[in-house]
Amino acid sequence: MTPLAPSWRWFGASDPIPLSHIAQTGARHIVTSVYDVPPGMPWSADHVSPVRDAIKAAGLTWSVVESIPVTDEIKTRSGAWRAHVDAWKTSLLAVGAAGVPVVCYNFMPVLDWTRTELNWAYPGGSQALRFDAVDCAAYDIVVLEREGADADYSDAMADRARDRAATFSDPQRQALEHAILSGLPGADRGYTRDEFRQRLAWYDEIDADALRSNLTDFMAEVVPVAAEAGILLAIHPDDPPFPLFGLPRVVSVAGDYERFIDRVPHPANGITMCTGSLGARSDNDLIAMTAAMADRVHFAHLRNVGREPDGSFYESEHLNGDVPMVDVVALLMRENARRVAAGSAPIPYRPDHGHIIGPDADGAFNPGYTFAGRLRGLGELQGLMAGLSANGAGT
Ligand code: DNO
């Protein structure tokens, strides 16, 4: 068993956590993006090289691009989608020329990852991110007043949502709207309520089959370019892995993965194993999924969740929650050992998110991306890997 390559997400020059601090965490690899080019426009060496050089100067290596944004034009095949796909390919070539070997992206319509609460009081005094299914439904049905929203929930959930909405104070409603619409770190953009309604309408005619076909058409175009550029692609799962606001989701369950891998089987067509995203569904068997797709894992986000019966979940401690972290990590380490023995690079992983702990609360950070909280997660995961490695030497 061989430990994966420890990495850390850095949001570029505007990240309040500088590379000099990241270099002290034990992470050796950086996960970042180019943040000064609008989504849909191509990256060139002029954009990519300064980022790579700044990382190198800090004694670290840029090992993953997270993400090259896939626009809603591409996801819906409307408007300027053709130019955006061409730009995506140009960006891939620029990333490959700079020697960055992995590109993470997602195909979630409109919103990237979604939470309803950014400061949930976690037992013990830290604060965590939370997705509350009732709050989300309350926002959808009562605040957004989305047409047909009721039909997307059970009667019991719609009733609870209406009752919940009736208790919202103005600041609570604003905080909920802010958490859902403002664009969590890594998202291409945020929305006002009206912009959100308009953007949802882009998907009126797009059901899961149509979105799936747009995804596989996109993969069929970009995977050969990635292979030519020496890049491994790693699609990130839907977070959470179920439909929200009537939007289809097509990277949520094992069957979704089987479909697109079957359609575009090239080894460069890989995945980001995000244990926290996939683990938010109790019917996702993470051990079986990791075992079945191990050879496709080009990047790992290691994070844990506590699930609740109504579909709500909160981000728990990295080693403590409903994700069978020890088993998943052991499977990834076994695959990693196989790759390293064959002369390939180790799989990069990052502690995905962290609680707000101790001094984090006094400083600036991007939601989910605290310093001390992630440092704790990284330390725990590094310790787990060292232990498994010592215990399972040679396997
Ligand atoms: C959340 C992240 C996501 C992820 C994108 C990948 O913390 O995992 O924003 O970066 O969905 O494209």
PDB file of N, CA and C in Angstrom, residues 65-144:
ATOM      1  N   VAL A  65      -5.436  20.885 -11.942  1.00  0.00           N
ATOM      2  CA  VAL A  65      -6.270  22.057 -12.220  1.00  0.00           C
ATOM      3  C   VAL A  65      -7.675  21.734 -11.743  1.00  0.00           C
ATOM      4  N   GLU A  66      -8.195  22.538 -10.842  1.00  0.00           N
ATOM      5  CA  GLU A  66      -9.576  22.398 -10.387  1.00  0.00           C
ATOM      6  C   GLU A  66     -10.150  23.789 -10.358  1.00  0.00           C
ATOM      7  N   SER A  67     -10.948  24.097 -11.340  1.00  0.00           N
ATOM      8  CA  SER A  67     -11.411  23.384 -12.519  1.00  0.00           C
ATOM      9  C   SER A  67     -11.193  24.263 -13.745  1.00  0.00           C
ATOM     10  N   ILE A  68     -11.334  23.679 -14.940  1.00  0.00           N
ATOM     11  CA  ILE A  68     -11.614  24.522 -16.100  1.00  0.00           C
ATOM     12  C   ILE A  68     -13.148  24.548 -16.156  1.00  0.00           C
ATOM     13  N   PRO A  69     -13.760  25.733 -15.991  1.00  0.00           N
ATOM     14  CA  PRO A  69     -15.221  25.759 -15.893  1.00  0.00           C
ATOM     15  C   PRO A  69     -15.893  25.263 -17.180  1.00  0.00           C
ATOM     16  N   VAL A  70     -16.910  24.440 -16.995  1.00  0.00           N
ATOM     17  CA  VAL A  70     -17.747  24.000 -18.121  1.00  0.00           C
ATOM     18  C   VAL A  70     -19.018  24.848 -18.030  1.00  0.00           C
ATOM     19  N   THR A  71     -19.232  25.693 -19.011  1.00  0.00           N
ATOM     20  CA  THR A  71     -20.330  26.661 -18.914  1.00  0.00           C
ATOM     21  C   THR A  71     -21.699  25.999 -19.134  1.00  0.00           C
ATOM     22  N   ASP A  72     -22.746  26.716 -18.709  1.00  0.00           N
ATOM     23  CA  ASP A  72     -24.104  26.218 -18.972  1.00  0.00           C
ATOM     24  C   ASP A  72     -24.392  26.188 -20.477  1.00  0.00           C
ATOM     25  N   GLU A  73     -23.694  27.021 -21.243  1.00  0.00           N
ATOM     26  CA  GLU A  73     -23.863  26.940 -22.698  1.00  0.00           C
ATOM     27  C   GLU A  73     -23.437  25.551 -23.173  1.00  0.00           C
ATOM     28  N   ILE A  74     -22.296  25.067 -22.650  1.00  0.00           N
ATOM     29  CA  ILE A  74     -21.829  23.724 -23.056  1.00  0.00           C
ATOM     30  C   ILE A  74     -22.810  22.669 -22.540  1.00  0.00           C
ATOM     31  N   LYS A  75     -23.248  22.823 -21.303  1.00  0.00           N
ATOM     32  CA  LYS A  75     -24.121  21.789 -20.722  1.00  0.00           C
ATOM     33  C   LYS A  75     -25.471  21.728 -21.430  1.00  0.00           C
ATOM     34  N   THR A  76     -25.918  22.874 -21.962  1.00  0.00           N
ATOM     35  CA  THR A  76     -27.223  22.879 -22.646  1.00  0.00           C
ATOM     36  C   THR A  76     -27.070  22.856 -24.167  1.00  0.00           C
ATOM     37  N   ARG A  77     -25.837  22.912 -24.653  1.00  0.00           N
ATOM     38  CA  ARG A  77     -25.596  23.022 -26.099  1.00  0.00           C
ATOM     39  C   ARG A  77     -26.403  24.177 -26.687  1.00  0.00           C
ATOM     40  N   SER A  78     -26.266  25.328 -26.096  1.00  0.00           N
ATOM     41  CA  SER A  78     -26.993  26.497 -26.613  1.00  0.00           C
ATOM     42  C   SER A  78     -26.044  27.691 -26.661  1.00  0.00           C
ATOM     43  N   GLY A  79     -26.462  28.743 -27.333  1.00  0.00           N
ATOM     44  CA  GLY A  79     -25.663  29.972 -27.411  1.00  0.00           C
ATOM     45  C   GLY A  79     -24.268  29.689 -27.945  1.00  0.00           C
ATOM     46  N   ALA A  80     -23.277  30.204 -27.247  1.00  0.00           N
ATOM     47  CA  ALA A  80     -21.895  30.130 -27.742  1.00  0.00           C
ATOM     48  C   ALA A  80     -21.207  28.807 -27.378  1.00  0.00           C
ATOM     49  N   TRP A  81     -21.965  27.727 -27.240  1.00  0.00           N
ATOM     50  CA  TRP A  81     -21.371  26.480 -26.720  1.00  0.00           C
ATOM     51  C   TRP A  81     -20.197  25.992 -27.567  1.00  0.00           C
ATOM     52  N   ARG A  82     -20.281  26.137 -28.870  1.00  0.00           N
ATOM     53  CA  ARG A  82     -19.203  25.623 -29.737  1.00  0.00           C
ATOM     54  C   ARG A  82     -17.886  26.350 -29.426  1.00  0.00           C
ATOM     55  N   ALA A  83     -17.960  27.677 -29.328  1.00  0.00           N
ATOM     56  CA  ALA A  83     -16.754  28.459 -29.004  1.00  0.00           C
ATOM     57  C   ALA A  83     -16.234  28.066 -27.614  1.00  0.00           C
ATOM     58  N   HIS A  84     -17.155  27.794 -26.681  1.00  0.00           N
ATOM     59  CA  HIS A  84     -16.721  27.441 -25.323  1.00  0.00           C
ATOM     60  C   HIS A  84     -16.029  26.066 -25.289  1.00  0.00           C
ATOM     61  N   VAL A  85     -16.521  25.122 -26.099  1.00  0.00           N
ATOM     62  CA  VAL A  85     -15.847  23.803 -26.138  1.00  0.00           C
ATOM     63  C   VAL A  85     -14.454  23.977 -26.763  1.00  0.00           C
ATOM     64  N   ASP A  86     -14.383  24.767 -27.811  1.00  0.00           N
ATOM     65  CA  ASP A  86     -13.067  24.986 -28.442  1.00  0.00           C
ATOM     66  C   ASP A  86     -12.106  25.651 -27.453  1.00  0.00           C
ATOM     67  N   ALA A  87     -12.627  26.605 -26.685  1.00  0.00           N
ATOM     68  CA  ALA A  87     -11.783  27.280 -25.686  1.00  0.00           C
ATOM     69  C   ALA A  87     -11.321  26.273 -24.632  1.00  0.00           C
ATOM     70  N   TRP A  88     -12.205  25.374 -24.236  1.00  0.00           N
ATOM     71  CA  TRP A  88     -11.864  24.358 -23.219  1.00  0.00           C
ATOM     72  C   TRP A  88     -10.693  23.508 -23.715  1.00  0.00           C
ATOM     73  N   LYS A  89     -10.761  23.152 -25.001  1.00  0.00           N
ATOM     74  CA  LYS A  89      -9.666  22.336 -25.564  1.00  0.00           C
ATOM     75  C   LYS A  89      -8.367  23.142 -25.605  1.00  0.00           C
ATOM     76  N   THR A  90      -8.466  24.418 -25.961  1.00  0.00           N
ATOM     77  CA  THR A  90      -7.264  25.270 -25.997  1.00  0.00           C
ATOM     78  C   THR A  90      -6.658  25.355 -24.589  1.00  0.00           C
ATOM     79  N   SER A  91      -7.525  25.499 -23.602  1.00  0.00           N
ATOM     80  CA  SER A  91      -7.037  25.580 -22.218  1.00  0.00           C
ATOM     81  C   SER A  91      -6.338  24.282 -21.826  1.00  0.00           C
ATOM     82  N   LEU A  92      -6.911  23.157 -22.241  1.00  0.00           N
ATOM     83  CA  LEU A  92      -6.281  21.864 -21.932  1.00  0.00           C
ATOM     84  C   LEU A  92      -4.861  21.807 -22.488  1.00  0.00           C
ATOM     85  N   LEU A  93      -4.712  22.282 -23.723  1.00  0.00           N
ATOM     86  CA  LEU A  93      -3.377  22.231 -24.345  1.00  0.00           C
ATOM     87  C   LEU A  93      -2.404  23.132 -23.573  1.00  0.00           C
ATOM     88  N   ALA A  94      -2.891  24.291 -23.113  1.00  0.00           N
ATOM     89  CA  ALA A  94      -2.013  25.195 -22.346  1.00  0.00           C
ATOM     90  C   ALA A  94      -1.612  24.559 -21.015  1.00  0.00           C
ATOM     91  N   VAL A  95      -2.550  23.867 -20.389  1.00  0.00           N
ATOM     92  CA  VAL A  95      -2.271  23.205 -19.107  1.00  0.00           C
ATOM     93  C   VAL A  95      -1.265  22.070 -19.321  1.00  0.00           C
ATOM     94  N   GLY A  96      -1.479  21.309 -20.389  1.00  0.00           N
ATOM     95  CA  GLY A  96      -0.561  20.200 -20.694  1.00  0.00           C
ATOM     96  C   GLY A  96       0.842  20.721 -20.969  1.00  0.00           C
ATOM     97  N   ALA A  97       0.931  21.825 -21.718  1.00  0.00           N
ATOM     98  CA  ALA A  97       2.250  22.382 -22.062  1.00  0.00           C
ATOM     99  C   ALA A  97       2.965  22.860 -20.799  1.00  0.00           C
ATOM    100  N   ALA A  98       2.205  23.266 -19.785  1.00  0.00           N
ATOM    101  CA  ALA A  98       2.826  23.722 -18.533  1.00  0.00           C
ATOM    102  C   ALA A  98       3.177  22.547 -17.620  1.00  0.00           C
ATOM    103  N   GLY A  99       2.815  21.342 -18.029  1.00  0.00           N
ATOM    104  CA  GLY A  99       3.208  20.147 -17.274  1.00  0.00           C
ATOM    105  C   GLY A  99       2.294  19.807 -16.106  1.00  0.00           C
ATOM    106  N   VAL A 100       1.061  20.324 -16.092  1.00  0.00           N
ATOM    107  CA  VAL A 100       0.121  19.960 -15.019  1.00  0.00           C
ATOM    108  C   VAL A 100      -0.668  18.738 -15.508  1.00  0.00           C
ATOM    109  N   PRO A 101      -0.602  17.623 -14.758  1.00  0.00           N
ATOM    110  CA  PRO A 101      -1.076  16.352 -15.330  1.00  0.00           C
ATOM    111  C   PRO A 101      -2.550  16.002 -15.151  1.00  0.00           C
ATOM    112  N   VAL A 102      -3.297  16.717 -14.301  1.00  0.00           N
ATOM    113  CA  VAL A 102      -4.689  16.314 -14.024  1.00  0.00           C
ATOM    114  C   VAL A 102      -5.600  17.540 -14.107  1.00  0.00           C
ATOM    115  N   VAL A 103      -6.766  17.372 -14.727  1.00  0.00           N
ATOM    116  CA  VAL A 103      -7.769  18.440 -14.773  1.00  0.00           C
ATOM    117  C   VAL A 103      -9.097  17.906 -14.236  1.00  0.00           C
ATOM    118  N   CYS A 104      -9.585  18.572 -13.179  1.00  0.00           N
ATOM    119  CA  CYS A 104     -10.871  18.242 -12.559  1.00  0.00           C
ATOM    120  C   CYS A 104     -11.925  19.206 -13.124  1.00  0.00           C
ATOM    121  N   TYR A 105     -13.130  18.732 -13.320  1.00  0.00           N
ATOM    122  CA  TYR A 105     -14.229  19.590 -13.802  1.00  0.00           C
ATOM    123  C   TYR A 105     -15.534  18.962 -13.350  1.00  0.00           C
ATOM    124  N   ASN A 106     -16.620  19.666 -13.563  1.00  0.00           N
ATOM    125  CA  ASN A 106     -17.911  19.059 -13.208  1.00  0.00           C
ATOM    126  C   ASN A 106     -18.939  19.382 -14.262  1.00  0.00           C
ATOM    127  N   PHE A 107     -20.066  18.703 -14.192  1.00  0.00           N
ATOM    128  CA  PHE A 107     -21.149  18.909 -15.163  1.00  0.00           C
ATOM    129  C   PHE A 107     -22.465  19.144 -14.423  1.00  0.00           C
ATOM    130  N   MET A 108     -22.381  19.911 -13.315  1.00  0.00           N
ATOM    131  CA  MET A 108     -23.601  20.223 -12.555  1.00  0.00           C
ATOM    132  C   MET A 108     -24.267  21.444 -13.176  1.00  0.00           C
ATOM    133  N   PRO A 109     -25.548  21.354 -13.528  1.00  0.00           N
ATOM    134  CA  PRO A 109     -26.226  22.506 -14.104  1.00  0.00           C
ATOM    135  C   PRO A 109     -26.368  23.667 -13.125  1.00  0.00           C
ATOM    136  N   VAL A 110     -26.163  24.860 -13.613  1.00  0.00           N
ATOM    137  CA  VAL A 110     -26.410  26.140 -12.920  1.00  0.00           C
ATOM    138  C   VAL A 110     -25.571  26.337 -11.655  1.00  0.00           C
ATOM    139  N   LEU A 111     -25.808  25.517 -10.647  1.00  0.00           N
ATOM    140  CA  LEU A 111     -25.064  25.675  -9.399  1.00  0.00           C
ATOM    141  C   LEU A 111     -23.933  24.663  -9.364  1.00  0.00           C
ATOM    142  N   ASP A 112     -22.843  25.043  -8.777  1.00  0.00           N
ATOM    143  CA  ASP A 112     -21.787  24.074  -8.457  1.00  0.00           C
ATOM    144  C   ASP A 112     -22.232  23.414  -7.145  1.00  0.00           C
ATOM    145  N   TRP A 113     -21.358  23.171  -6.225  1.00  0.00           N
ATOM    146  CA  TRP A 113     -21.775  22.508  -4.978  1.00  0.00           C
ATOM    147  C   TRP A 113     -22.723  23.403  -4.191  1.00  0.00           C
ATOM    148  N   THR A 114     -23.605  22.784  -3.426  1.00  0.00           N
ATOM    149  CA  THR A 114     -24.685  23.535  -2.778  1.00  0.00           C
ATOM    150  C   THR A 114     -24.834  23.158  -1.301  1.00  0.00           C
ATOM    151  N   ARG A 115     -24.883  24.194  -0.460  1.00  0.00           N
ATOM    152  CA  ARG A 115     -25.155  24.003   0.964  1.00  0.00           C
ATOM    153  C   ARG A 115     -26.204  25.024   1.377  1.00  0.00           C
ATOM    154  N   THR A 116     -26.860  24.770   2.514  1.00  0.00           N
ATOM    155  CA  THR A 116     -27.834  25.741   3.016  1.00  0.00           C
ATOM    156  C   THR A 116     -27.307  26.483   4.237  1.00  0.00           C
ATOM    157  N   GLU A 117     -26.238  25.994   4.831  1.00  0.00           N
ATOM    158  CA  GLU A 117     -25.723  26.623   6.050  1.00  0.00           C
ATOM    159  C   GLU A 117     -24.203  26.529   6.090  1.00  0.00           C
ATOM    160  N   LEU A 118     -23.556  27.669   6.325  1.00  0.00           N
ATOM    161  CA  LEU A 118     -22.093  27.703   6.274  1.00  0.00           C
ATOM    162  C   LEU A 118     -21.449  27.698   7.658  1.00  0.00           C
ATOM    163  N   ASN A 119     -22.257  27.854   8.686  1.00  0.00           N
ATOM    164  CA  ASN A 119     -21.710  27.966  10.053  1.00  0.00           C
ATOM    165  C   ASN A 119     -22.503  27.095  11.018  1.00  0.00           C
ATOM    166  N   TRP A 120     -22.704  25.855  10.679  1.00  0.00           N
ATOM    167  CA  TRP A 120     -23.520  24.969  11.519  1.00  0.00           C
ATOM    168  C   TRP A 120     -22.716  24.570  12.761  1.00  0.00           C
ATOM    169  N   ALA A 121     -23.346  24.728  13.925  1.00  0.00           N
ATOM    170  CA  ALA A 121     -22.628  24.443  15.180  1.00  0.00           C
ATOM    171  C   ALA A 121     -22.423  22.940  15.316  1.00  0.00           C
ATOM    172  N   TYR A 122     -21.171  22.536  15.279  1.00  0.00           N
ATOM    173  CA  TYR A 122     -20.821  21.117  15.354  1.00  0.00           C
ATOM    174  C   TYR A 122     -20.538  20.781  16.815  1.00  0.00           C
ATOM    175  N   PRO A 123     -20.977  19.592  17.266  1.00  0.00           N
ATOM    176  CA  PRO A 123     -20.700  19.243  18.660  1.00  0.00           C
ATOM    177  C   PRO A 123     -19.206  19.392  18.960  1.00  0.00           C
ATOM    178  N   GLY A 124     -18.886  20.052  20.049  1.00  0.00           N
ATOM    179  CA  GLY A 124     -17.474  20.246  20.388  1.00  0.00           C
ATOM    180  C   GLY A 124     -17.031  21.672  20.140  1.00  0.00           C
ATOM    181  N   GLY A 125     -17.849  22.456  19.405  1.00  0.00           N
ATOM    182  CA  GLY A 125     -17.544  23.875  19.295  1.00  0.00           C
ATOM    183  C   GLY A 125     -17.049  24.358  17.948  1.00  0.00           C
ATOM    184  N   SER A 126     -16.707  23.446  17.029  1.00  0.00           N
ATOM    185  CA  SER A 126     -16.310  23.931  15.704  1.00  0.00           C
ATOM    186  C   SER A 126     -17.575  24.246  14.889  1.00  0.00           C
ATOM    187  N   GLN A 127     -17.387  24.739  13.674  1.00  0.00           N
ATOM    188  CA  GLN A 127     -18.539  24.993  12.799  1.00  0.00           C
ATOM    189  C   GLN A 127     -18.318  24.275  11.479  1.00  0.00           C
ATOM    190  N   ALA A 128     -19.422  23.767  10.917  1.00  0.00           N
ATOM    191  CA  ALA A 128     -19.311  22.943   9.705  1.00  0.00           C
ATOM    192  C   ALA A 128     -20.324  23.409   8.662  1.00  0.00           C
ATOM    193  N   LEU A 129     -20.136  22.949   7.442  1.00  0.00           N
ATOM    194  CA  LEU A 129     -21.103  23.201   6.376  1.00  0.00           C
ATOM    195  C   LEU A 129     -22.212  22.149   6.465  1.00  0.00           C
ATOM    196  N   ARG A 130     -23.429  22.582   6.088  1.00  0.00           N
ATOM    197  CA  ARG A 130     -24.562  21.663   6.204  1.00  0.00           C
ATOM    198  C   ARG A 130     -25.505  21.862   5.026  1.00  0.00           C
ATOM    199  N   PHE A 131     -26.121  20.777   4.590  1.00  0.00           N
ATOM    200  CA  PHE A 131     -27.212  20.848   3.615  1.00  0.00           C
ATOM    201  C   PHE A 131     -28.457  20.357   4.327  1.00  0.00           C
ATOM    202  N   ASP A 132     -29.422  21.266   4.496  1.00  0.00           N
ATOM    203  CA  ASP A 132     -30.660  20.891   5.168  1.00  0.00           C
ATOM    204  C   ASP A 132     -31.740  20.758   4.100  1.00  0.00           C
ATOM    205  N   ALA A 133     -32.244  19.541   3.924  1.00  0.00           N
ATOM    206  CA  ALA A 133     -33.192  19.266   2.843  1.00  0.00           C
ATOM    207  C   ALA A 133     -34.477  20.071   3.017  1.00  0.00           C
ATOM    208  N   VAL A 134     -34.890  20.309   4.263  1.00  0.00           N
ATOM    209  CA  VAL A 134     -36.136  21.050   4.494  1.00  0.00           C
ATOM    210  C   VAL A 134     -35.925  22.529   4.149  1.00  0.00           C
ATOM    211  N   ASP A 135     -34.797  23.087   4.570  1.00  0.00           N
ATOM    212  CA  ASP A 135     -34.504  24.490   4.227  1.00  0.00           C
ATOM    213  C   ASP A 135     -34.429  24.671   2.710  1.00  0.00           C
ATOM    214  N   CYS A 136     -33.807  23.707   2.042  1.00  0.00           N
ATOM    215  CA  CYS A 136     -33.652  23.828   0.591  1.00  0.00           C
ATOM    216  C   CYS A 136     -35.026  23.803  -0.084  1.00  0.00           C
ATOM    217  N   ALA A 137     -35.886  22.884   0.365  1.00  0.00           N
ATOM    218  CA  ALA A 137     -37.245  22.808  -0.203  1.00  0.00           C
ATOM    219  C   ALA A 137     -38.027  24.077   0.141  1.00  0.00           C
ATOM    220  N   ALA A 138     -37.822  24.606   1.347  1.00  0.00           N
ATOM    221  CA  ALA A 138     -38.529  25.837   1.756  1.00  0.00           C
ATOM    222  C   ALA A 138     -38.106  26.987   0.846  1.00  0.00           C
ATOM    223  N   TYR A 139     -36.824  27.053   0.545  1.00  0.00           N
ATOM    224  CA  TYR A 139     -36.348  28.106  -0.354  1.00  0.00           C
ATOM    225  C   TYR A 139     -36.987  27.938  -1.738  1.00  0.00           C
ATOM    226  N   ASP A 140     -36.973  26.717  -2.226  1.00  0.00           N
ATOM    227  CA  ASP A 140     -37.465  26.417  -3.576  1.00  0.00           C
ATOM    228  C   ASP A 140     -38.956  26.742  -3.713  1.00  0.00           C
ATOM    229  N   ILE A 141     -39.754  26.238  -2.754  1.00  0.00           N
ATOM    230  CA  ILE A 141     -41.213  26.350  -2.879  1.00  0.00           C
ATOM    231  C   ILE A 141     -41.705  27.744  -2.482  1.00  0.00           C
ATOM    232  N   VAL A 142     -41.200  28.252  -1.365  1.00  0.00           N
ATOM    233  CA  VAL A 142     -41.809  29.466  -0.792  1.00  0.00           C
ATOM    234  C   VAL A 142     -41.066  30.747  -1.179  1.00  0.00           C
ATOM    235  N   VAL A 143     -39.728  30.722  -1.196  1.00  0.00           N
ATOM    236  CA  VAL A 143     -38.986  31.959  -1.465  1.00  0.00           C
ATOM    237  C   VAL A 143     -38.821  32.149  -2.969  1.00  0.00           C
ATOM    238  N   LEU A 144     -38.317  31.136  -3.625  1.00  0.00           N
ATOM    239  CA  LEU A 144     -38.099  31.220  -5.069  1.00  0.00           C
ATOM    240  C   LEU A 144     -39.426  31.120  -5.819  1.00  0.00           C
TER     241      LEU A 144
END
